[in-house]
Amino acid sequence: MIGEGEARAHWIDRDTVAWQVDPSCRHCLAFGAGVIRLTSGTLSDEQRGRWPHLASYTALKVDPRDAGLVRAALRERVVAEERDASGAVVAATGVQIPGVLDDLYAAAARARLGPAGRVFPKLSLWAPTARKVELALYGSRGGWWPRRGAGARTLHPMRRDDETGVWSVRGLPTWWGREYTFLVTLHSGTNEVTDPYGLAVTPDGGRSRLVDLDSPALKPPGWDRLAKPPAVPQHRASIYELHVRDFSASDTSVPAGLRGTYAAFGADSAGMRELRALAEDGLTHVHLLPVFDFATVPERRSGRIEPDCDFAALPPDSERQQECVARTAATDSFNWGYDPLHYTVPEGSYATDPDERVREFRGMVAALNRAGLRVVMDVVYNHTHSTEVLDPIVPGYYHRLLEDGRVADSTCCANTAPEHTMMGKLVVDSLVTWARQYKIDGFRFDLMGHHPKAGLLAVRRALDELTPGRDGVDGKSIILYGEGWNFGEVAGDARFEQATQANLAGTGIGTFTDRLRDAVRGGSPFDPDPRVQGFGSGLAGAPNGSPANGTAEQQRARLAYYADLVRIGLTGSLRDYVLPSGKKGSEISYNGSPAGYTAAPGEAVAYVDAHDNETLFDALAYKLPQRTPMADRVRMQVLSLATVLLAQGTAFVHAGSERLRSKSLDRNSYDSGDWFNRLLWDCASGNGFGAGLPPKAENEDRWPYARPLLADPALKPGCAEIGDCRARFGELLRIRASSPAFALGSADEVRRRLSFPASAEGVITMHVDTAGLDPRWSSVTVVFNATPSTCDQVVEPLAGQPVSLHPVQAASGDPVVRESASDPATGTLTVPGRTVAVFVGLPR
């Protein structure tokens, strides 16, 4: 008896089945009324390399006499059987077929799928295992848009190409603008499905809509003449991570009907004025959390139910706020959006009308470009919300199956399988569409380690081929980065060479460096006690008394280790950079892996907070002694952000960190509603701290630590403190942009020019020789003093050199940083406590 969903046999190419069985027994593949005989064989080295997780399996070869049955078999239910000498079945299992489909239908990789054509539309769907495919066309007329729900359904037969397995149909001009689905008839029945390559959908994604993205009706004014801000190489990029709804949902300067939408970016609002100001300071990119069509927010406002509590009237440490949010979490307007439905369609809940999503999305991109900012999309090709969109078309193909046939879900949902040819093609084709048709300037990959390295390189090649003359965009200027984490069923290159941190060295594709994050914040995001301190959170001279920090001796050892991790981060996480200790970055361990892993600084994305885990302000609330004055909290926030903004490589900042943004200690606010995710542009409204205990489902174990903090009014910053943090952040951006010292570009240049003079405990000094590189200054030296006390730092190369505080800091509104001083006779730099000071060497 075959278990539900069980498929332990793997048909890896047209000739070979891998199955853990006794090769001396008789085996076959049974389908419909037919049988394919299998004979004993061996897996070749090439096959073991392509399927490493099956390397120990028995190889069963398709009997050459039955080779002509393979294509027909794949359109039936296939069962692998083991039989005894009498011919009786003694074991049976389902069969995984992605490998044989990729082999037989390799030509499909070159096929054009989805909508095509200008006057006469053509639709194409890859469905090699289908017995029949029909186009279901809805509505009685075309245009932008036809009457919703108008007209009956008509069916149109589609023609199969036997070489590619692609079904296609060509239609009439009156088809444009109409709703459609595909009826895919399989051995198990007929499924009505949307188009995985569709470019538009009806509200909530029930049907695809046939559109031509070049239609003037789908373009905001001036779209074809859009002028972009100048491109910057990845090692110079500074990125601001922003959620579309957060941006304006709480901004009363935005008209009420536009709040939380793409259209809010076109308003003259407090948020847009702030983005323009950040761009003037030197910010280069806005990174948007998922904006493709996702599953968990009703797209029509009438279908949503919002919380109805008077949140502001409740105590700051109350449980009632999170209870109120939880009651409507499934139907309110908020979700991060990491639950893809249609990969190449803009999300409809962010449009004022979901039928206007394409035009309004483009309007948002144009507004951000006009503000001086390029746009990055957060893409989630590693999983889908469910298997409902892809699996009914080619069952068992688009999602990664475990050895027994179950769908892998290590990423939280149904994992896709971009290692399979046509899932990998969908990724590449979708990204090219976003780049060409929506003028997107960069892509951030969610859980990129679940993608093959080869797939990311294919993306890079496809984007590089886009040219301004032919495609309207310069594909080579598009930046790529993502989460190179190594876990799950693919960990350790178990199924393919992954797109993980270490594996991507030398590719130019960036990965987030958790080493710097943990060293600055302290501990890890997963500590049971959130009070573990780090370089930027009081480990240097401000112990909080938590036993989680260990003894004084252990704290000193950890501080020295964290300082090395910060130094590695400042180099761009280079694997071959030699630290003052004499060790290379790759020789310092981080959770059993090399702390330094990149081949070039642009491959590192430095950050200390992001949408995941607590905001930086909230992490410092847990870790700094509770009695720490707010002014000192601001200084530690700025010092922590400085390790990002003054590092080599890509600088990445979570929206609002420059304003002390808090989520009331929520460490996973993906479904916590507008209340806990507020991004407040008006400092009079505070920073979000004290909004109640964070949602129980993700945070209850930390409530005992959170309650006394949230109830403490001294931990709520006012306008002065928020303004100070924003001003210091702007200064750091301007310093970063003022000199090539912070964008050396290559590992050779970093090794040649950047050094770390010996520093006191809790102090890191970074010296960059800019002679012949910077026309203004011969050197740039940064002192990160994380201690509460003033430090004197001797920098030998500066002895006898004229040195001064960077002009931006010499004119700073911060009187403390202006106290920083230099002694040119000895090369001694004096920096106050909890201060980052930047000194420049003047040419003689």
Short mmCIF file of C-alpha atoms in Angstrom, two decimals, residues 224-674:
data_model
loop_
_atom_site.label_atom_id
_atom_site.label_comp_id
_atom_site.label_asym_id
_atom_site.label_seq_id
_atom_site.Cartn_x
_atom_site.Cartn_y
_atom_site.Cartn_z
CA ASP A 224 8.56 56.19 -20.89
CA ARG A 225 10.75 59.25 -20.27
CA LEU A 226 11.55 58.44 -16.64
CA ALA A 227 14.98 59.74 -15.61
CA LYS A 228 16.68 57.66 -12.97
CA PRO A 229 19.15 58.80 -10.33
CA PRO A 230 22.72 57.92 -11.29
CA ALA A 231 23.61 54.26 -10.81
CA VAL A 232 26.08 53.39 -8.08
CA PRO A 233 28.12 50.20 -7.82
CA GLN A 234 27.02 47.73 -5.17
CA HIS A 235 29.98 48.54 -2.91
CA ARG A 236 28.81 52.17 -2.70
CA ALA A 237 25.09 51.52 -2.24
CA SER A 238 23.29 52.65 0.90
CA ILE A 239 19.88 51.02 1.24
CA TYR A 240 16.79 51.91 3.27
CA GLU A 241 14.47 48.96 3.94
CA LEU A 242 10.85 50.11 3.79
CA HIS A 243 7.40 48.52 3.89
CA VAL A 244 4.89 50.15 1.54
CA ARG A 245 2.10 50.26 4.07
CA ASP A 246 4.33 51.37 6.97
CA PHE A 247 5.53 54.30 4.90
CA SER A 248 2.23 56.17 4.98
CA ALA A 249 -0.34 54.28 7.09
CA SER A 250 0.33 56.53 10.10
CA ASP A 251 1.23 59.69 8.18
CA THR A 252 -1.57 62.22 8.66
CA SER A 253 0.01 64.48 6.04
CA VAL A 254 -1.10 61.93 3.41
CA PRO A 255 -4.76 62.11 2.31
CA ALA A 256 -6.68 59.37 4.12
CA GLY A 257 -7.62 57.53 0.93
CA LEU A 258 -3.98 57.21 -0.12
CA ARG A 259 -2.49 56.00 3.16
CA GLY A 260 -0.85 52.61 2.90
CA THR A 261 -0.80 52.67 -0.90
CA TYR A 262 1.60 53.07 -3.80
CA ALA A 263 -0.03 56.42 -4.51
CA ALA A 264 1.17 57.82 -1.18
CA PHE A 265 4.66 58.08 -2.67
CA GLY A 266 3.33 60.68 -5.07
CA ALA A 267 2.00 62.91 -2.29
CA ASP A 268 3.82 65.92 -0.88
CA SER A 269 3.90 64.33 2.56
CA ALA A 270 6.11 64.23 5.63
CA GLY A 271 7.35 60.80 4.55
CA MET A 272 8.30 61.90 1.04
CA ARG A 273 10.01 65.02 2.37
CA GLU A 274 12.04 62.77 4.64
CA LEU A 275 12.99 60.40 1.82
CA ARG A 276 14.12 63.35 -0.29
CA ALA A 277 16.18 64.61 2.63
CA LEU A 278 17.79 61.21 3.08
CA ALA A 279 18.65 61.11 -0.62
CA GLU A 280 20.25 64.54 -0.31
CA ASP A 281 22.30 63.20 2.60
CA GLY A 282 23.57 60.35 0.44
CA LEU A 283 21.05 57.51 0.61
CA THR A 284 20.99 55.72 -2.76
CA HIS A 285 18.26 53.04 -2.67
CA VAL A 286 14.91 52.25 -1.10
CA HIS A 287 14.35 48.53 -0.58
CA LEU A 288 10.65 47.63 -0.61
CA LEU A 289 9.45 44.61 1.33
CA PRO A 290 7.45 42.25 -0.93
CA VAL A 291 5.27 44.10 -3.42
CA PHE A 292 4.36 41.22 -5.72
CA ASP A 293 0.91 39.67 -5.43
CA PHE A 294 0.68 37.96 -2.05
CA ALA A 295 -2.03 35.95 -0.40
CA THR A 296 -2.77 37.23 3.09
CA VAL A 297 -4.38 40.68 2.75
CA PRO A 298 -7.82 41.08 1.14
CA GLU A 299 -7.21 43.32 -1.84
CA ARG A 300 -10.51 45.23 -1.71
CA ARG A 301 -10.81 47.56 1.24
CA SER A 302 -14.38 46.43 1.71
CA GLY A 303 -13.10 42.94 2.44
CA ARG A 304 -10.85 43.98 5.31
CA ILE A 305 -11.61 44.24 9.01
CA GLU A 306 -9.34 46.54 11.00
CA PRO A 307 -8.77 46.55 14.80
CA ASP A 308 -11.31 48.73 16.59
CA CYS A 309 -9.49 49.42 19.87
CA ASP A 310 -8.43 52.76 21.33
CA PHE A 311 -4.79 51.68 21.44
CA ALA A 312 -3.37 54.95 22.68
CA ALA A 313 -5.60 54.91 25.76
CA LEU A 314 -4.21 51.58 26.98
CA PRO A 315 -1.24 51.24 29.38
CA PRO A 316 2.19 50.90 27.70
CA ASP A 317 2.77 47.43 29.19
CA SER A 318 -0.75 46.11 28.65
CA GLU A 319 -1.65 42.80 26.99
CA ARG A 320 -4.80 44.29 25.47
CA GLN A 321 -3.21 45.93 22.43
CA GLN A 322 -1.81 42.67 21.10
CA GLU A 323 -5.08 40.87 21.87
CA CYS A 324 -6.96 43.43 19.79
CA VAL A 325 -4.51 43.13 16.88
CA ALA A 326 -4.69 39.33 16.96
CA ARG A 327 -8.48 39.31 16.59
CA THR A 328 -8.33 40.84 13.11
CA ALA A 329 -4.82 39.83 12.00
CA ALA A 330 -6.14 37.51 9.30
CA THR A 331 -8.35 40.16 7.69
CA ASP A 332 -6.70 43.51 8.34
CA SER A 333 -4.60 45.56 5.91
CA PHE A 334 -1.20 44.54 7.23
CA ASN A 335 1.21 41.75 6.40
CA TRP A 336 4.88 41.78 5.45
CA GLY A 337 3.94 39.85 2.31
CA TYR A 338 6.33 36.89 2.37
CA ASP A 339 3.58 34.62 1.04
CA PRO A 340 3.71 34.77 -2.77
CA LEU A 341 0.69 34.10 -4.91
CA HIS A 342 1.66 35.46 -8.36
CA TYR A 343 5.31 36.33 -8.77
CA THR A 344 5.10 38.86 -11.61
CA VAL A 345 2.02 40.86 -10.61
CA PRO A 346 2.05 43.86 -8.23
CA GLU A 347 0.19 43.40 -4.94
CA GLY A 348 -3.36 44.76 -5.18
CA SER A 349 -3.96 45.75 -1.55
CA TYR A 350 -1.38 48.54 -1.95
CA ALA A 351 -3.36 50.11 -4.81
CA THR A 352 -6.22 52.52 -4.25
CA ASP A 353 -8.10 50.16 -6.59
CA PRO A 354 -6.62 46.68 -7.18
CA ASP A 355 -7.48 47.01 -10.88
CA GLU A 356 -5.09 49.99 -11.04
CA ARG A 357 -2.17 48.14 -9.45
CA VAL A 358 0.14 48.20 -12.49
CA ARG A 359 -0.14 51.93 -13.15
CA GLU A 360 0.07 52.86 -9.46
CA PHE A 361 3.08 50.63 -8.85
CA ARG A 362 4.90 52.32 -11.71
CA GLY A 363 3.87 55.68 -10.28
CA MET A 364 5.52 54.75 -6.98
CA VAL A 365 8.77 53.81 -8.73
CA ALA A 366 8.71 57.08 -10.64
CA ALA A 367 8.08 59.09 -7.46
CA LEU A 368 10.99 57.44 -5.66
CA ASN A 369 13.26 58.02 -8.66
CA ARG A 370 12.25 61.69 -8.74
CA ALA A 371 13.15 61.87 -5.04
CA GLY A 372 16.68 60.78 -5.97
CA LEU A 373 16.34 57.14 -4.93
CA ARG A 374 16.68 53.91 -6.86
CA VAL A 375 14.30 51.03 -6.02
CA VAL A 376 15.03 47.50 -4.81
CA MET A 377 12.37 44.77 -4.67
CA ASP A 378 12.34 42.09 -1.99
CA VAL A 379 11.58 38.85 -3.88
CA VAL A 380 10.51 35.52 -2.44
CA TYR A 381 11.00 32.83 -5.06
CA ASN A 382 12.03 30.24 -2.46
CA HIS A 383 8.50 29.37 -1.39
CA THR A 384 4.84 29.95 -2.14
CA HIS A 385 1.92 30.60 0.16
CA SER A 386 0.59 27.17 -0.79
CA THR A 387 0.91 24.70 -3.65
CA GLU A 388 -2.35 25.88 -5.24
CA VAL A 389 -0.94 28.01 -8.09
CA LEU A 390 1.90 25.89 -9.45
CA ASP A 391 1.32 22.30 -8.41
CA PRO A 392 -2.04 21.79 -10.20
CA ILE A 393 -0.30 22.56 -13.51
CA VAL A 394 2.60 20.08 -13.24
CA PRO A 395 2.05 18.08 -10.03
CA GLY A 396 5.22 17.29 -8.13
CA TYR A 397 7.45 19.56 -10.20
CA TYR A 398 7.60 23.16 -8.97
CA HIS A 399 8.00 22.37 -5.27
CA ARG A 400 10.94 20.62 -3.65
CA LEU A 401 10.05 17.18 -2.43
CA LEU A 402 11.79 15.35 0.37
CA GLU A 403 13.12 11.86 -0.22
CA ASP A 404 9.75 10.34 0.67
CA GLY A 405 7.68 12.67 -1.52
CA ARG A 406 6.47 15.18 1.05
CA VAL A 407 6.76 18.87 0.14
CA ALA A 408 9.68 20.47 2.00
CA ASP A 409 8.68 23.42 4.18
CA SER A 410 11.91 24.46 5.89
CA THR A 411 11.34 28.08 4.78
CA CYS A 412 8.01 28.13 6.68
CA CYS A 413 5.80 27.39 3.67
CA ALA A 414 5.86 25.13 0.61
CA ASN A 415 9.44 25.36 -0.67
CA THR A 416 9.84 25.82 -4.39
CA ALA A 417 12.54 23.97 -6.35
CA PRO A 418 14.46 26.53 -8.41
CA GLU A 419 17.03 23.80 -9.09
CA HIS A 420 14.48 22.36 -11.55
CA THR A 421 14.84 23.90 -14.99
CA MET A 422 11.40 25.44 -15.38
CA MET A 423 11.15 26.79 -11.82
CA GLY A 424 14.57 28.35 -12.35
CA LYS A 425 13.35 29.77 -15.66
CA LEU A 426 10.30 31.26 -13.95
CA VAL A 427 12.61 33.06 -11.52
CA VAL A 428 14.79 34.50 -14.29
CA ASP A 429 11.91 35.47 -16.58
CA SER A 430 9.98 37.09 -13.72
CA LEU A 431 12.97 39.19 -12.63
CA VAL A 432 13.64 40.33 -16.19
CA THR A 433 10.01 41.47 -16.43
CA TRP A 434 10.29 43.48 -13.20
CA ALA A 435 13.50 45.07 -14.48
CA ARG A 436 12.24 45.89 -17.98
CA GLN A 437 8.62 46.76 -17.35
CA TYR A 438 8.80 48.29 -13.87
CA LYS A 439 12.35 49.75 -14.01
CA ILE A 440 13.41 48.03 -10.78
CA ASP A 441 17.04 48.76 -9.85
CA GLY A 442 17.84 45.85 -7.55
CA PHE A 443 16.56 42.61 -6.08
CA ARG A 444 16.92 41.24 -2.57
CA PHE A 445 16.39 37.47 -2.37
CA ASP A 446 14.59 36.02 0.61
CA LEU A 447 16.34 32.86 1.92
CA MET A 448 18.71 32.91 -1.03
CA GLY A 449 20.56 29.86 0.30
CA HIS A 450 17.61 27.77 -0.84
CA HIS A 451 18.47 28.74 -4.43
CA PRO A 452 21.28 27.16 -6.44
CA LYS A 453 24.31 29.37 -7.00
CA ALA A 454 23.93 28.55 -10.70
CA GLY A 455 20.44 30.02 -10.64
CA LEU A 456 21.63 33.32 -9.20
CA LEU A 457 24.39 33.47 -11.79
CA ALA A 458 21.76 32.88 -14.49
CA VAL A 459 19.80 35.81 -13.08
CA ARG A 460 22.92 37.97 -13.19
CA ARG A 461 23.61 37.04 -16.81
CA ALA A 462 20.02 37.70 -17.89
CA LEU A 463 19.96 41.11 -16.25
CA ASP A 464 23.37 42.02 -17.65
CA GLU A 465 21.98 41.52 -21.15
CA LEU A 466 19.42 44.33 -20.71
CA THR A 467 20.47 47.55 -22.40
CA PRO A 468 19.02 51.07 -22.34
CA GLY A 469 18.68 51.13 -26.13
CA ARG A 470 16.83 47.85 -26.48
CA ASP A 471 15.17 47.37 -23.09
CA GLY A 472 15.01 50.84 -21.58
CA VAL A 473 17.19 49.83 -18.60
CA ASP A 474 20.85 49.22 -17.91
CA GLY A 475 20.82 45.69 -16.55
CA LYS A 476 24.43 45.83 -15.42
CA SER A 477 23.53 48.58 -12.92
CA ILE A 478 20.96 46.35 -11.17
CA ILE A 479 22.22 45.17 -7.79
CA LEU A 480 21.61 41.71 -6.32
CA TYR A 481 21.83 40.61 -2.70
CA GLY A 482 20.03 38.37 -0.28
CA GLU A 483 19.93 36.09 2.73
CA GLY A 484 22.70 33.54 2.23
CA TRP A 485 21.65 31.40 5.18
CA ASN A 486 22.53 27.70 5.15
CA PHE A 487 19.83 25.45 6.62
CA GLY A 488 17.05 23.01 5.82
CA GLU A 489 17.03 20.08 3.44
CA VAL A 490 19.53 21.83 1.15
CA ALA A 491 22.07 22.68 3.88
CA GLY A 492 25.70 21.95 3.20
CA ASP A 493 25.10 21.76 -0.57
CA ALA A 494 23.11 18.58 0.03
CA ARG A 495 21.21 18.91 -3.28
CA PHE A 496 23.18 21.51 -5.25
CA GLU A 497 25.78 24.20 -4.72
CA GLN A 498 23.76 26.77 -2.80
CA ALA A 499 23.68 30.53 -3.07
CA THR A 500 25.04 30.88 0.46
CA GLN A 501 27.40 33.45 1.94
CA ALA A 502 30.65 31.57 1.34
CA ASN A 503 29.62 30.05 -1.98
CA LEU A 504 28.86 33.43 -3.54
CA ALA A 505 32.34 34.81 -2.92
CA GLY A 506 33.69 36.09 -6.21
CA THR A 507 30.29 36.47 -7.90
CA GLY A 508 29.59 40.11 -7.01
CA ILE A 509 26.25 39.07 -5.48
CA GLY A 510 25.83 40.40 -1.94
CA THR A 511 24.80 38.61 1.24
CA PHE A 512 23.77 39.95 4.63
CA THR A 513 26.55 39.67 7.18
CA ASP A 514 25.05 38.50 10.46
CA ARG A 515 28.54 38.59 11.99
CA LEU A 516 28.54 42.39 12.25
CA ARG A 517 24.92 42.42 13.43
CA ASP A 518 25.54 40.04 16.32
CA ALA A 519 28.84 41.64 17.35
CA VAL A 520 27.30 45.11 17.58
CA ARG A 521 24.01 44.09 19.18
CA GLY A 522 25.34 41.19 21.29
CA GLY A 523 24.38 37.53 21.39
CA SER A 524 21.99 36.46 18.66
CA PRO A 525 18.34 37.12 17.83
CA PHE A 526 17.49 33.70 19.21
CA ASP A 527 18.88 34.03 22.74
CA PRO A 528 16.37 33.06 25.44
CA ASP A 529 17.61 36.03 27.48
CA PRO A 530 17.59 39.13 25.23
CA ARG A 531 19.98 41.04 27.53
CA VAL A 532 23.22 39.59 26.12
CA GLN A 533 25.36 42.65 25.38
CA GLY A 534 27.63 43.50 22.46
CA PHE A 535 30.07 46.13 21.25
CA GLY A 536 27.32 48.70 20.66
CA SER A 537 25.03 47.77 23.55
CA GLY A 538 27.10 48.30 26.68
CA LEU A 539 29.48 45.36 26.86
CA ALA A 540 32.26 47.97 26.92
CA GLY A 541 31.92 49.58 30.34
CA ALA A 542 28.17 49.40 30.98
CA PRO A 543 27.26 45.91 32.24
CA ASN A 544 23.54 45.32 32.75
CA GLY A 545 23.93 42.66 35.43
CA SER A 546 22.34 39.83 33.46
CA PRO A 547 23.87 36.41 34.22
CA ALA A 548 23.57 35.72 30.47
CA ASN A 549 26.62 37.95 29.99
CA GLY A 550 28.85 35.65 32.03
CA THR A 551 31.71 36.62 34.34
CA ALA A 552 33.76 39.79 33.97
CA GLU A 553 36.54 37.72 32.41
CA GLN A 554 34.13 36.13 29.93
CA GLN A 555 32.76 39.56 29.05
CA ARG A 556 36.24 40.91 28.29
CA ALA A 557 36.99 37.89 26.10
CA ARG A 558 33.71 38.27 24.27
CA LEU A 559 34.28 42.00 23.81
CA ALA A 560 37.66 41.31 22.18
CA TYR A 561 36.05 38.69 19.93
CA TYR A 562 33.21 41.04 18.99
CA ALA A 563 35.73 43.78 18.21
CA ASP A 564 37.38 41.44 15.70
CA LEU A 565 34.00 40.64 14.15
CA VAL A 566 33.32 44.38 13.81
CA ARG A 567 36.74 44.91 12.22
CA ILE A 568 36.01 42.12 9.73
CA GLY A 569 32.66 43.75 8.99
CA LEU A 570 34.35 47.11 8.40
CA THR A 571 36.53 45.51 5.70
CA GLY A 572 33.47 44.23 3.83
CA SER A 573 33.73 40.81 5.53
CA LEU A 574 36.81 39.92 3.48
CA ARG A 575 38.06 36.38 3.94
CA ASP A 576 41.71 37.21 3.17
CA TYR A 577 42.10 40.42 5.17
CA VAL A 578 44.70 39.98 7.94
CA LEU A 579 43.64 41.43 11.29
CA PRO A 580 46.05 42.93 13.84
CA SER A 581 46.00 39.55 15.60
CA GLY A 582 47.64 38.03 12.54
CA LYS A 583 44.58 35.98 11.63
CA LYS A 584 42.72 36.27 8.37
CA GLY A 585 39.02 36.99 8.39
CA SER A 586 38.40 33.41 7.30
CA GLU A 587 40.36 32.12 10.31
CA ILE A 588 38.04 33.77 12.85
CA SER A 589 35.13 31.48 13.67
CA TYR A 590 31.50 32.57 13.73
CA ASN A 591 29.22 29.76 14.90
CA GLY A 592 31.55 27.26 13.26
CA SER A 593 31.83 29.13 9.96
CA PRO A 594 34.43 31.66 8.79
CA ALA A 595 33.67 35.17 10.00
CA GLY A 596 35.24 36.62 6.85
CA TYR A 597 33.89 35.03 3.69
CA THR A 598 33.73 37.53 0.81
CA ALA A 599 36.17 37.94 -2.07
CA ALA A 600 35.27 41.61 -2.58
CA PRO A 601 33.75 44.18 -0.21
CA GLY A 602 30.67 44.72 -2.40
CA GLU A 603 29.60 41.15 -1.61
CA ALA A 604 28.90 42.12 2.01
CA VAL A 605 25.66 43.78 3.10
CA ALA A 606 26.33 45.34 6.50
CA TYR A 607 23.38 45.81 8.84
CA VAL A 608 22.49 45.92 12.52
CA ASP A 609 18.72 45.73 12.17
CA ALA A 610 16.10 44.83 9.58
CA HIS A 611 12.42 43.94 9.48
CA ASP A 612 13.29 40.61 11.15
CA ASN A 613 13.93 40.58 14.92
CA GLU A 614 13.74 43.59 17.23
CA THR A 615 14.59 47.03 15.91
CA LEU A 616 17.95 48.41 17.00
CA PHE A 617 16.28 50.73 19.51
CA ASP A 618 14.40 47.80 21.02
CA ALA A 619 17.52 45.63 21.16
CA LEU A 620 19.31 48.41 23.03
CA ALA A 621 16.30 48.75 25.35
CA TYR A 622 16.79 45.13 26.37
CA LYS A 623 20.58 45.27 26.57
CA LEU A 624 21.65 48.64 27.94
CA PRO A 625 21.23 49.06 31.71
CA GLN A 626 17.71 50.35 32.26
CA ARG A 627 19.04 53.46 34.01
CA THR A 628 20.97 54.53 30.87
CA PRO A 629 19.92 58.12 30.04
CA MET A 630 18.11 58.62 26.73
CA ALA A 631 20.90 60.87 25.46
CA ASP A 632 23.35 57.99 25.87
CA ARG A 633 20.92 55.57 24.19
CA VAL A 634 20.88 57.89 21.19
CA ARG A 635 24.68 57.91 21.15
CA MET A 636 24.82 54.10 21.19
CA GLN A 637 22.18 53.94 18.44
CA VAL A 638 24.32 56.25 16.31
CA LEU A 639 27.54 54.35 17.10
CA SER A 640 25.87 51.07 16.12
CA LEU A 641 24.58 52.53 12.85
CA ALA A 642 28.03 53.98 12.16
CA THR A 643 29.53 50.48 11.97
CA VAL A 644 27.20 49.96 8.98
CA LEU A 645 27.46 53.31 7.24
CA LEU A 646 31.25 53.59 7.54
CA ALA A 647 31.98 49.99 6.53
CA GLN A 648 33.21 48.85 3.15
CA GLY A 649 30.49 47.28 1.03
CA THR A 650 26.74 47.80 0.94
CA ALA A 651 25.17 49.64 3.88
CA PHE A 652 21.66 48.50 4.81
CA VAL A 653 19.39 50.28 7.32
CA HIS A 654 15.88 49.45 8.51
CA ALA A 655 13.47 52.33 7.90
CA GLY A 656 13.09 54.43 11.02
CA SER A 657 16.29 53.35 12.77
CA GLU A 658 17.57 56.85 12.09
CA ARG A 659 14.56 58.03 14.14
CA LEU A 660 14.91 55.51 17.01
CA ARG A 661 12.05 53.43 15.61
CA SER A 662 10.54 50.92 18.01
CA LYS A 663 8.03 48.13 17.53
CA SER A 664 7.38 47.94 21.27
CA LEU A 665 9.90 45.05 21.50
CA ASP A 666 8.11 42.91 18.88
CA ARG A 667 10.69 40.56 17.37
CA ASN A 668 8.53 39.26 14.51
CA SER A 669 5.99 41.85 13.43
CA TYR A 670 5.03 40.18 10.13
CA ASP A 671 1.34 40.08 11.11
CA SER A 672 1.27 42.56 14.00
CA GLY A 673 -0.86 45.13 12.24
CA ASP A 674 -0.31 48.83 11.74
#
